[in-house]
Coordinates of C-alpha atoms in Angstrom, one line a residue:
Chain B
M1 CA -19.4 19.3 -36.5
P2 CA -21.7 20.9 -34.2
P3 CA -21.5 24.8 -33.8
K4 CA -18.6 25.8 -31.3
K5 CA -19.9 26.9 -28.2
S6 CA -19.1 30.1 -26.3
I7 CA -16.7 30.4 -23.8
G8 CA -19.2 30.4 -21.1
A9 CA -21.3 27.8 -22.3
E10 CA -18.1 25.7 -22.7
Y11 CA -17.8 26.1 -18.8
L12 CA -21.3 26.0 -17.8
K13 CA -22.8 22.5 -19.6
G14 CA -20.9 21.1 -17.0
L15 CA -22.8 22.4 -14.2
W16 CA -26.2 21.6 -15.5
D17 CA -26.8 20.0 -18.8
E18 CA -23.8 17.9 -19.2
N19 CA -23.1 17.1 -15.2
P20 CA -21.5 14.2 -14.9
V21 CA -23.4 12.8 -12.2
F22 CA -27.1 13.8 -12.7
R23 CA -27.3 13.8 -16.5
Q24 CA -24.3 11.7 -17.8
L25 CA -24.4 9.0 -14.7
L26 CA -20.6 9.1 -14.9
G27 CA -18.7 9.0 -11.4
M28 CA -21.2 7.3 -9.4
C29 CA -18.9 5.1 -7.2
P30 CA -17.0 8.1 -5.3
T31 CA -20.5 9.8 -5.4
L32 CA -21.8 7.1 -3.1
A33 CA -18.8 6.2 -1.1
V34 CA -17.3 9.4 -0.1
T35 CA -20.2 11.6 0.5
N36 CA -21.5 10.6 4.2
A37 CA -19.9 13.7 5.2
V38 CA -19.6 17.1 3.6
I39 CA -15.8 17.5 4.1
N40 CA -15.5 14.2 2.5
G41 CA -17.1 15.2 -0.8
I42 CA -15.4 18.2 -0.9
A43 CA -12.1 16.7 -0.8
M44 CA -12.7 14.1 -3.2
G45 CA -14.4 16.6 -5.6
L46 CA -11.3 18.8 -5.3
A47 CA -9.0 15.8 -5.8
T48 CA -10.9 14.6 -8.6
A49 CA -10.8 18.3 -10.2
F50 CA -7.2 18.5 -9.6
V51 CA -6.8 15.4 -11.5
L52 CA -9.5 16.2 -14.4
I53 CA -7.9 19.5 -15.4
L54 CA -4.5 18.6 -15.5
S55 CA -5.1 15.6 -17.0
S56 CA -6.7 17.7 -19.8
L57 CA -4.4 20.2 -19.8
V58 CA -1.4 17.7 -20.8
V59 CA -3.8 15.5 -23.1
S60 CA -5.1 18.5 -25.4
S61 CA -1.7 19.7 -25.7
I62 CA 0.3 16.8 -26.7
K63 CA -3.1 15.2 -28.9
K64 CA -1.3 15.9 -32.1
L65 CA 1.6 13.7 -31.0
I66 CA -0.2 10.9 -29.8
P67 CA -0.8 7.8 -32.4
N68 CA -4.4 6.9 -32.3
Q69 CA -3.8 3.3 -31.1
V70 CA -2.3 4.3 -28.2
R71 CA -4.5 6.8 -27.1
I72 CA -6.2 5.2 -24.4
A73 CA -3.2 3.7 -22.6
T74 CA -1.3 7.1 -23.3
F75 CA -4.4 8.7 -20.9
I76 CA -4.2 6.5 -18.7
V77 CA -0.7 6.8 -17.6
I78 CA -1.5 10.6 -17.7
I79 CA -4.4 10.3 -15.5
A80 CA -3.1 7.5 -13.4
S81 CA 0.3 9.7 -12.9
F82 CA -1.8 12.8 -11.4
V83 CA -4.1 10.7 -9.2
T84 CA -0.8 9.3 -7.6
I85 CA 0.3 13.0 -6.9
A86 CA -3.4 13.6 -5.6
D87 CA -3.2 10.6 -3.5
R88 CA 0.6 11.0 -2.0
F89 CA -0.2 14.6 -1.2
L90 CA -3.2 14.0 0.6
A91 CA -1.5 11.1 2.6
A92 CA 1.2 13.2 3.4
F93 CA -0.5 16.7 4.4
F94 CA -3.9 15.7 5.4
P95 CA -3.7 12.4 6.8
P96 CA -7.2 12.4 8.6
I97 CA -9.0 13.0 5.2
S98 CA -6.6 10.6 3.3
K99 CA -7.7 7.9 6.0
A100 CA -11.5 9.2 5.4
L101 CA -11.3 8.7 1.8
G102 CA -9.6 5.2 1.7
P103 CA -8.9 3.4 -1.4
Y104 CA -11.5 6.0 -3.1
V105 CA -8.8 8.7 -4.3
P106 CA -6.4 5.8 -6.1
L107 CA -10.2 4.9 -7.8
I108 CA -10.3 8.4 -9.2
V109 CA -8.3 6.6 -11.6
V110 CA -11.0 4.8 -13.1
N111 CA -13.7 7.4 -12.2
C112 CA -15.2 7.6 -16.1
I113 CA -15.8 11.0 -15.8
I114 CA -12.1 12.0 -16.6
L115 CA -11.2 9.1 -19.1
G116 CA -14.6 10.1 -20.6
R117 CA -13.5 13.9 -21.1
Q118 CA -10.4 13.0 -22.7
E119 CA -11.8 10.6 -25.2
A120 CA -14.4 13.0 -25.8
F121 CA -12.9 16.4 -25.7
S122 CA -9.5 17.0 -24.8
S123 CA -8.1 14.9 -27.7
K124 CA -10.2 16.9 -30.1
N125 CA -9.9 20.7 -29.0
S126 CA -8.1 23.3 -28.2
V127 CA -5.9 23.5 -24.8
G128 CA -8.1 26.4 -24.0
R129 CA -11.5 24.8 -24.5
S130 CA -10.3 21.6 -22.8
L131 CA -9.7 23.6 -19.9
L132 CA -12.6 25.1 -19.6
D133 CA -14.6 22.0 -20.6
A134 CA -12.7 20.5 -17.6
F135 CA -13.4 23.2 -15.0
G136 CA -16.8 23.0 -15.8
M137 CA -17.2 19.2 -15.2
S138 CA -15.2 19.5 -11.9
T139 CA -17.7 22.0 -10.6
G140 CA -20.7 20.1 -11.8
F141 CA -19.4 17.0 -9.9
I142 CA -18.3 19.0 -6.9
L143 CA -21.7 20.4 -6.8
A144 CA -23.4 16.9 -7.1
L145 CA -20.8 15.5 -4.5
L146 CA -22.0 18.8 -2.3
I147 CA -25.8 18.6 -2.5
L148 CA -25.4 14.6 -2.1
S149 CA -23.3 14.8 0.9
S150 CA -25.0 17.8 2.3
I151 CA -28.2 16.0 2.2
R152 CA -26.7 13.0 4.0
E153 CA -24.4 14.5 6.4
I154 CA -27.4 16.8 7.9
L155 CA -30.2 14.1 7.7
G156 CA -27.3 11.6 8.9
S157 CA -25.7 13.1 11.8
G158 CA -27.5 16.2 12.0
T159 CA -24.0 18.2 11.2
F160 CA -22.6 19.9 8.7
L161 CA -19.0 20.2 8.0
G162 CA -18.7 18.7 11.6
F163 CA -20.9 21.4 13.2
Q164 CA -24.0 20.6 14.8
V165 CA -26.7 21.7 12.9
M166 CA -29.9 20.3 13.9
G167 CA -31.3 20.8 17.2
S168 CA -31.0 18.0 20.1
W169 CA -34.6 17.2 19.3
F170 CA -33.9 15.6 16.1
K171 CA -32.8 11.8 16.0
P172 CA -30.4 11.7 13.2
W173 CA -31.7 9.0 10.4
V174 CA -28.6 6.9 10.4
I175 CA -29.2 5.0 7.1
M176 CA -28.6 8.0 5.4
I177 CA -24.7 7.2 6.2
L178 CA -25.2 3.7 5.8
P179 CA -25.0 2.6 1.9
A180 CA -28.4 2.2 1.4
G181 CA -29.2 6.0 2.0
A182 CA -26.7 7.0 -0.3
F183 CA -28.1 4.7 -3.0
I184 CA -31.8 6.3 -2.3
T185 CA -30.5 9.5 -1.7
L186 CA -28.9 9.7 -5.3
G187 CA -32.0 7.7 -7.0
V188 CA -34.4 10.3 -5.9
L189 CA -32.0 13.6 -6.7
L190 CA -31.8 11.8 -10.4
G191 CA -35.2 11.6 -10.5
I192 CA -35.5 15.2 -9.1
A193 CA -33.2 15.9 -11.8
I194 CA -35.1 14.7 -14.5
L195 CA -38.2 16.0 -13.5
I196 CA -36.5 19.5 -13.5
E197 CA -35.3 18.8 -17.0
S198 CA -38.6 17.7 -18.3
K199 CA -40.7 20.5 -16.7
T200 CA -38.2 23.2 -18.0
K201 CA -38.5 21.7 -21.5
T202 CA -42.1 21.9 -21.5
R203 CA -42.2 25.2 -20.6
S204 CA -39.7 26.2 -23.3
T205 CA -41.5 24.6 -26.1
Chain X
M1 CA 8.9 7.4 -38.9
S2 CA 6.8 4.4 -39.2
L3 CA 3.8 4.3 -37.1
S4 CA 4.9 1.0 -34.9
A5 CA 8.1 3.0 -34.2
R6 CA 5.9 6.2 -33.2
M7 CA 3.8 4.6 -30.9
I8 CA 6.8 2.9 -29.1
V9 CA 8.6 6.4 -28.9
V10 CA 5.6 8.0 -27.6
L11 CA 4.8 5.6 -25.1
T12 CA 8.3 5.0 -23.9
V13 CA 8.5 8.9 -23.7
V14 CA 5.3 9.5 -21.8
G15 CA 6.3 6.3 -19.3
L16 CA 9.6 7.8 -18.5
I17 CA 8.4 11.6 -18.2
S18 CA 5.5 9.8 -15.6
G19 CA 8.0 7.9 -14.2
S20 CA 10.6 10.0 -12.9
L21 CA 7.7 12.3 -12.0
L22 CA 6.2 9.9 -9.8
A23 CA 9.7 8.9 -8.4
V24 CA 10.5 12.7 -7.5
V25 CA 6.6 13.3 -5.7
G26 CA 7.0 9.6 -4.0
L27 CA 10.4 10.8 -2.7
L28 CA 9.2 13.9 -1.4
T29 CA 6.0 12.8 0.3
K30 CA 7.9 9.3 1.6
E31 CA 9.0 10.6 4.9
R32 CA 6.2 12.8 5.4
I33 CA 4.0 9.6 5.1
E34 CA 6.0 7.4 7.3
M35 CA 6.2 10.3 9.7
N36 CA 2.2 10.4 10.0
R37 CA 2.2 6.7 10.6
Q38 CA 4.5 6.9 13.5
Q39 CA 2.9 10.1 14.6
E40 CA -0.4 8.3 15.0
I41 CA 1.3 5.5 16.4
Q42 CA 2.8 7.4 19.2
T43 CA -0.4 9.4 19.9
A44 CA -2.0 6.2 20.4
I45 CA 0.8 4.7 23.1
N46 CA 0.1 8.3 24.9
E47 CA -3.2 7.6 25.2
V48 CA -3.2 4.0 26.7
I49 CA 0.1 4.5 28.5
P50 CA -0.2 8.1 30.0
S51 CA 2.9 8.4 31.8
T52 CA 4.9 7.3 28.7
K53 CA 8.0 9.6 28.0
T54 CA 9.6 7.2 25.1
S55 CA 8.5 4.0 23.6
H56 CA 9.9 1.7 21.3
K57 CA 8.7 -1.4 19.3
I58 CA 9.4 -5.0 21.6
Y59 CA 7.7 -7.3 19.5
E60 CA 6.1 -8.2 16.5
D61 CA 3.9 -11.0 14.5
E62 CA 0.8 -11.2 12.2
T63 CA -1.4 -10.8 14.9
L64 CA -0.2 -8.2 17.1
T65 CA 2.9 -5.6 17.7
V66 CA 3.7 -4.7 21.7
Y67 CA 5.7 -1.2 22.2
E68 CA 7.3 -1.2 25.6
S69 CA 6.7 2.2 27.5
L70 CA 9.6 3.9 29.4
D71 CA 9.2 6.9 31.6
E72 CA 11.9 9.5 32.1
N73 CA 14.1 7.1 34.0
K74 CA 13.9 4.5 31.4
N75 CA 12.0 2.3 33.9
N76 CA 9.2 0.4 32.2
V77 CA 5.8 1.2 32.7
G78 CA 3.7 -0.7 30.4
F79 CA 3.4 -2.1 27.1
A80 CA 1.1 -1.3 24.5
V81 CA -0.5 -3.5 22.5
Y82 CA -1.4 -2.9 18.7
T83 CA -3.7 -5.3 17.1
S84 CA -6.6 -5.8 14.7
G85 CA -9.6 -8.2 14.5
T86 CA -12.9 -8.5 12.7
G87 CA -15.6 -6.5 13.9
F88 CA -19.2 -6.3 13.0
Q89 CA -19.0 -4.9 9.9
D90 CA -15.3 -4.7 9.0
I91 CA -11.6 -5.0 10.7
I92 CA -11.2 -3.1 14.4
T93 CA -7.8 -1.6 15.0
L94 CA -7.0 -0.8 17.9
M95 CA -4.0 -0.4 20.9
Y96 CA -4.6 -0.8 24.7
G97 CA -2.1 -0.2 27.3
V98 CA -1.2 -2.9 29.8
D99 CA 1.0 -2.6 33.1
P100 CA 4.3 -4.4 33.2
S101 CA 3.0 -7.2 35.0
V102 CA 0.3 -7.8 32.3
S103 CA -2.6 -7.9 34.7
K104 CA -4.0 -4.6 34.7
I105 CA -5.3 -2.6 31.6
K106 CA -4.8 1.2 31.3
N107 CA -6.4 2.3 28.9
L108 CA -8.2 1.3 25.2
T109 CA -8.4 3.7 22.1
I110 CA -9.6 2.3 18.7
L111 CA -7.7 3.5 15.8
D112 CA -9.8 2.3 13.0
Q113 CA -13.1 0.7 12.6
K114 CA -16.1 0.7 10.4
E115 CA -19.0 -0.4 12.4
T116 CA -22.7 1.1 12.3
P117 CA -22.4 4.8 12.3
G118 CA -24.3 5.7 15.9
L119 CA -24.3 2.2 17.1
G120 CA -21.4 0.3 16.5
A121 CA -19.3 3.1 16.0
K122 CA -19.9 4.2 19.3
I123 CA -16.5 2.2 20.7
T124 CA -14.9 5.1 19.6
D125 CA -16.6 7.3 22.2
E126 CA -14.7 7.8 25.5
K127 CA -18.6 8.3 27.5
S128 CA -20.1 5.3 26.2
F129 CA -17.6 2.5 25.7
L130 CA -13.9 3.6 26.2
R131 CA -13.9 5.2 29.9
F132 CA -15.0 1.6 31.3
W133 CA -11.9 0.2 30.5
E134 CA -9.8 1.9 32.6
G135 CA -7.9 -0.3 35.4
R136 CA -9.8 -3.7 34.4
N137 CA -8.0 -6.4 35.9
C138 CA -7.0 -8.7 33.0
E139 CA -5.3 -11.9 34.8
K140 CA -8.3 -13.8 33.6
P141 CA -9.8 -12.9 30.3
L142 CA -12.4 -10.3 30.5
S143 CA -16.1 -10.8 30.2
L144 CA -19.0 -8.3 28.8
R145 CA -21.6 -6.5 30.9
K146 CA -24.9 -6.7 29.7
P147 CA -27.2 -5.1 30.2
A148 CA -24.7 -2.3 30.5
V149 CA -24.4 0.0 33.7
D150 CA -23.8 3.6 34.0
S151 CA -20.6 4.0 35.8
P152 CA -17.2 1.7 35.9
E153 CA -17.4 1.7 39.6
K154 CA -20.7 -0.8 39.2
L155 CA -18.6 -3.3 37.2
A156 CA -16.4 -6.3 38.3
P157 CA -13.0 -5.6 38.1
S158 CA -12.7 -8.2 34.9
E159 CA -15.8 -6.9 33.6
V160 CA -16.1 -4.7 30.5
N161 CA -19.3 -2.7 29.8
A162 CA -21.4 -3.3 26.7
I163 CA -22.8 -0.6 24.5
T164 CA -26.4 -0.6 24.5
G165 CA -27.5 -1.3 21.3
A166 CA -24.2 -2.3 20.0
T167 CA -23.5 -5.5 21.9
I168 CA -21.8 -7.3 19.0
S169 CA -19.3 -4.5 18.2
S170 CA -18.5 -4.5 22.1
E171 CA -18.3 -8.0 21.9
K172 CA -16.0 -7.9 19.0
V173 CA -13.4 -5.6 20.8
L174 CA -13.7 -7.6 23.7
E175 CA -12.7 -10.9 21.9
I176 CA -9.8 -9.0 19.8
V177 CA -8.4 -7.9 23.3
N178 CA -8.6 -11.0 25.4
L179 CA -7.3 -12.8 22.2
S180 CA -4.3 -10.7 22.0
L181 CA -4.0 -10.8 26.0
Q182 CA -3.5 -14.3 25.6
R183 CA -0.8 -14.2 22.9
L184 CA 0.7 -11.3 25.1
K185 CA 1.0 -13.4 28.1
Q186 CA 2.3 -16.1 25.8
I187 CA 5.5 -13.9 24.8
K188 CA 6.0 -12.8 28.2
Q189 CA 6.5 -16.4 29.7
G190 CA 8.5 -17.0 26.4
G191 CA 10.8 -14.0 27.7
K192 CA 10.5 -12.1 24.5
L193 CA 9.3 -8.9 26.5
S194 CA 12.5 -8.4 28.7
S195 CA 14.4 -5.4 26.6
E196 CA 17.3 -6.6 29.3
E197 CA 17.7 -9.6 27.4
K198 CA 17.3 -7.7 23.9
N199 CA 20.0 -5.5 25.1
A200 CA 22.4 -8.1 26.4
T201 CA 22.3 -10.0 22.7
Chain Q
M1 CA -9.1 -13.5 8.9
D2 CA -8.9 -17.3 7.4
I3 CA -9.7 -18.4 4.0
L4 CA -13.3 -19.1 4.5
T5 CA -14.0 -15.6 6.3
V6 CA -12.6 -13.6 3.5
F7 CA -14.5 -15.5 1.2
V8 CA -18.2 -15.1 2.7
A9 CA -17.1 -11.5 3.9
A10 CA -16.1 -10.7 0.0
I11 CA -19.7 -11.9 -1.3
L12 CA -22.3 -11.2 1.8
V13 CA -21.0 -8.8 4.4
N14 CA -18.4 -6.4 2.3
N15 CA -20.5 -6.7 -0.8
F16 CA -18.4 -5.0 -3.5
V17 CA -21.5 -3.1 -4.9
L18 CA -23.6 -2.9 -1.9
Y19 CA -21.1 -2.1 0.5
Y20 CA -18.0 -0.9 -1.4
F21 CA -20.1 1.1 -4.1
L22 CA -17.8 -0.4 -6.8
G23 CA -18.9 -1.5 -10.1
I24 CA -21.9 1.0 -10.2
C25 CA -21.5 1.7 -13.9
P26 CA -22.1 -1.8 -15.3
F27 CA -24.3 -2.6 -12.0
L28 CA -26.8 0.0 -13.5
G29 CA -26.1 -0.6 -17.1
V30 CA -26.2 -4.3 -17.7
S31 CA -28.6 -5.3 -15.2
K32 CA -31.7 -5.0 -17.0
K33 CA -32.1 -8.7 -18.3
I34 CA -30.7 -11.9 -15.6
D35 CA -28.8 -13.3 -18.5
S36 CA -26.4 -10.6 -19.6
A37 CA -26.3 -9.7 -16.3
F38 CA -25.0 -13.0 -15.2
S39 CA -22.3 -13.0 -18.4
M40 CA -21.2 -10.0 -17.1
G41 CA -20.9 -10.9 -13.9
M42 CA -18.9 -13.7 -14.9
A43 CA -16.7 -11.9 -16.8
V44 CA -16.1 -9.8 -14.2
T45 CA -15.1 -12.6 -11.8
F46 CA -12.8 -13.8 -14.4
V47 CA -11.2 -10.9 -14.9
M48 CA -10.9 -9.9 -11.1
T49 CA -9.4 -13.1 -10.2
L50 CA -6.6 -13.0 -12.8
T51 CA -6.4 -9.4 -11.9
A52 CA -6.0 -10.5 -7.8
V53 CA -3.1 -12.8 -9.2
A54 CA -1.5 -10.5 -11.3
S55 CA -1.8 -7.4 -8.9
W56 CA -0.6 -9.4 -5.9
M57 CA 2.8 -10.5 -7.8
I58 CA 3.4 -7.1 -9.3
N59 CA 3.1 -5.8 -5.6
H60 CA 5.3 -8.2 -3.8
W61 CA 7.7 -9.0 -6.2
I62 CA 8.3 -5.5 -7.7
L63 CA 6.7 -2.6 -6.1
I64 CA 7.5 -3.5 -2.2
P65 CA 11.1 -5.2 -3.0
F66 CA 12.2 -1.7 -4.7
G67 CA 10.1 0.7 -2.7
L68 CA 8.4 1.9 -5.8
D69 CA 5.0 1.5 -3.7
Y70 CA 4.3 5.0 -5.3
L71 CA 4.2 3.4 -8.6
Q72 CA 1.2 1.2 -7.5
I73 CA -1.7 3.3 -9.1
V74 CA 0.0 3.3 -12.3
S75 CA 1.0 -0.5 -12.6
F76 CA -2.4 -1.5 -11.2
I77 CA -4.1 0.3 -14.1
L78 CA -2.0 -0.7 -16.9
V79 CA -1.8 -4.1 -15.9
I80 CA -5.7 -4.3 -15.7
A81 CA -6.0 -2.6 -18.9
S82 CA -3.6 -5.1 -20.5
L83 CA -5.4 -8.1 -19.0
V84 CA -8.3 -7.0 -20.3
Q85 CA -7.0 -6.8 -23.7
L86 CA -5.4 -10.1 -23.6
V87 CA -8.3 -11.9 -22.3
E88 CA -10.5 -10.3 -25.2
M89 CA -8.1 -11.2 -27.8
F90 CA -7.9 -15.1 -26.0
I91 CA -11.5 -15.7 -26.1
R92 CA -11.9 -14.2 -29.1
K93 CA -9.4 -17.0 -30.8
M94 CA -10.4 -19.7 -28.4
S95 CA -13.9 -19.6 -28.1
P96 CA -16.0 -17.5 -30.8
P97 CA -19.6 -18.2 -28.7
L98 CA -17.8 -17.5 -25.6
Y99 CA -16.7 -13.9 -27.4
Q100 CA -20.0 -13.5 -28.7
A101 CA -21.5 -14.0 -25.2
L102 CA -18.7 -11.9 -23.1
G103 CA -17.2 -10.1 -25.9
I104 CA -18.6 -6.5 -25.8
Y105 CA -18.6 -6.6 -21.7
L106 CA -14.7 -6.7 -21.7
P107 CA -13.5 -3.5 -22.9
L108 CA -16.3 -2.0 -20.5
I109 CA -14.2 -4.1 -17.9
T110 CA -11.2 -2.1 -17.9
T111 CA -12.7 1.0 -16.5
N112 CA -15.2 -0.8 -14.3
C113 CA -14.2 0.5 -10.5
A114 CA -14.5 -3.0 -9.2
I115 CA -11.7 -4.2 -11.0
M116 CA -9.0 -1.4 -10.1
G117 CA -10.9 -1.7 -6.3
L118 CA -10.4 -5.1 -6.0
A119 CA -6.6 -4.9 -6.6
L120 CA -6.0 -1.8 -4.2
L121 CA -8.3 -3.5 -1.3
A122 CA -6.4 -6.7 -1.7
A123 CA -2.9 -4.6 -1.4
L124 CA -4.5 -2.2 1.4
K125 CA -5.6 -5.5 3.8
D126 CA -2.2 -6.9 3.0
Y127 CA -3.6 -10.7 2.2
N128 CA -1.4 -13.4 1.0
F129 CA -1.5 -14.9 -2.1
I130 CA -4.2 -17.2 -1.5
K131 CA -6.2 -15.0 0.3
T132 CA -5.8 -12.2 -2.4
V133 CA -6.9 -15.0 -4.8
V134 CA -10.0 -16.0 -2.6
F135 CA -10.8 -12.4 -2.2
G136 CA -10.9 -11.8 -5.9
V137 CA -13.2 -15.0 -6.6
G138 CA -15.4 -13.9 -3.8
S139 CA -15.8 -10.5 -4.5
G140 CA -16.5 -11.5 -8.4
L141 CA -19.5 -13.7 -7.0
G142 CA -20.5 -10.8 -4.7
F143 CA -20.3 -8.5 -7.9
T144 CA -22.8 -11.3 -9.7
L145 CA -24.8 -11.9 -6.7
A146 CA -25.8 -8.0 -6.9
I147 CA -26.1 -7.6 -10.5
V148 CA -28.3 -11.0 -11.0
L149 CA -30.5 -10.1 -8.2
M150 CA -31.0 -6.5 -9.5
A151 CA -31.6 -7.7 -12.8
G152 CA -34.0 -10.2 -11.4
I153 CA -36.0 -7.2 -9.6
R154 CA -35.7 -5.0 -12.9
E155 CA -37.0 -7.4 -15.1
Q156 CA -40.1 -7.1 -12.6
L157 CA -39.8 -3.7 -12.5
D158 CA -40.2 -3.1 -16.1
L159 CA -43.7 -4.4 -15.9
A160 CA -44.7 -2.0 -12.9
D161 CA -45.9 1.8 -12.6
V162 CA -42.7 3.7 -11.6
P163 CA -43.2 7.5 -11.7
K164 CA -41.9 8.7 -15.0
P165 CA -38.6 10.8 -13.4
L166 CA -37.8 7.6 -11.6
K167 CA -37.7 5.4 -14.7
G168 CA -34.2 3.7 -15.6
A169 CA -31.7 4.8 -13.2
G170 CA -33.5 6.4 -10.5
I171 CA -35.5 3.4 -9.9
A172 CA -32.5 1.5 -9.8
L173 CA -30.6 3.1 -7.7
I174 CA -33.4 3.1 -5.0
V175 CA -34.0 -0.7 -5.5
A176 CA -30.0 -1.2 -4.9
G177 CA -30.3 0.7 -1.6
I178 CA -33.3 -1.4 -0.4
M179 CA -30.7 -4.4 -1.4
A180 CA -27.6 -2.7 0.4
L181 CA -30.2 -2.5 3.4
A182 CA -31.0 -6.4 3.1
F183 CA -27.4 -7.3 2.6
S184 CA -26.3 -5.2 5.9
G185 CA -28.4 -7.6 7.6
F186 CA -25.4 -10.5 7.0
S187 CA -22.9 -8.0 9.2
G188 CA -21.9 -9.9 12.1
M189 CA -22.0 -13.1 10.6
I190 CA -18.5 -13.6 10.6
K191 CA -17.3 -15.0 13.9

């Protein structure tokens, strides 16, 4: 069994080393779909964090009670319940955001990050560590969404969080808001992430 | 407890807890969500028929929903038509207001669209598109003016301005409106828009 | 929208992968060779069609009549998971060679956002039964089209000189972006 990480490391790994989007290549669907504006990216990130953290909490609390054969089904019910709560909450109290995110909030239920963490971590670790892991992965996910949506919004609309940041000389690159822009930006970011990783590796060896 | 029994118990318990939790959340949020929906429709009606004091649904079928607008003396000041149709990219949902005789368009507002940002999406823009819809004569089907003009005065009474660079989206909106206007006139002829008739029955 | 429109739109104009961003994980993971991509596409189309039917029935016979629409997410995902399980068992029994070809992809399909996305979108668009089924088949075919095209390109790309950091997922995404651009040319096709 691998040595237990320190508390700090347990949290921080989600930000870079095991960043769900850039390193593990999970949760791509929402990352591409809702990052056309920063506010949407943040909202999706928070909703996902809500589901991930609470699911990990519940799963790691009752892990001893769940027979192995039904664990996936149980995880799914738990995750789906929190997703429904998040979805209803947004629809009731933040209708414009709910409309902008559309079907992607219910789709959090199939976000591989969440089921993946339950299977790989929460079902095998203490509540405390599972929470740290969930917080770390959530932070990493939100960071990824923030980076991607900032690039797309600034270059695609000239705004950030709805505020004009590029002067009128700037003609927005509409492609950034289109699906094509999402794919290409993420592809380039992935490439940059791998580049940084390989450079830091060669420096330390 | 045998394994199968334990599996069933665990699944049932988890199911019941989740079901109850969701029922509670579902009921708590149900009203709010319904209210938000009504609010959206109400705001749109007020936008497309500015003199509205109250309104109610007067007709509905699969293609459109018609709301009757009343002023403070309960007189009919117009009808708001809520309808949707295929746009350039995806479905466009819109609402427009007509006067009681269904001969003039009061205003148009776009409720939902997924057109190309910066181009087709300009159909939601007051300055480039929506203001050209005010007061259009809709006794006959409306037509699209292209190339676009820069002020409503330059349009013929039954013309609607196209958006430069987004002719297709503009055209789609026009089609949706024309189609629903045709239907609206049919409904009116069939007497289904009269609220006196409704109250009498 | 009439039936033909729904069908064509699902494949080209509103392609599941290139417009709705659904099914990216298998799209990136299983698109390295054309024949495995095609098998995955067929498996997905099959499950999507079944899911379209099942989700429509649950929505219209149980959820809506009893005012239980808040149970939509939970019931849909459980149905999908069960369907995939059943389909896997069925194929394994009925046709071992087919199972050999498709089998490993099936468990992957459960968390494939494309399937859940299909159920949710069909419910959102409020299609009747026939349109829902057509939507399911069309979306599956659209997914297959995208993934097979991608596999075709990637098989060629393997021989090309891709900068190291971009190898694999990076270049795949960029290619997907270009494909998305190409597919956006289909917009406006629908009268």
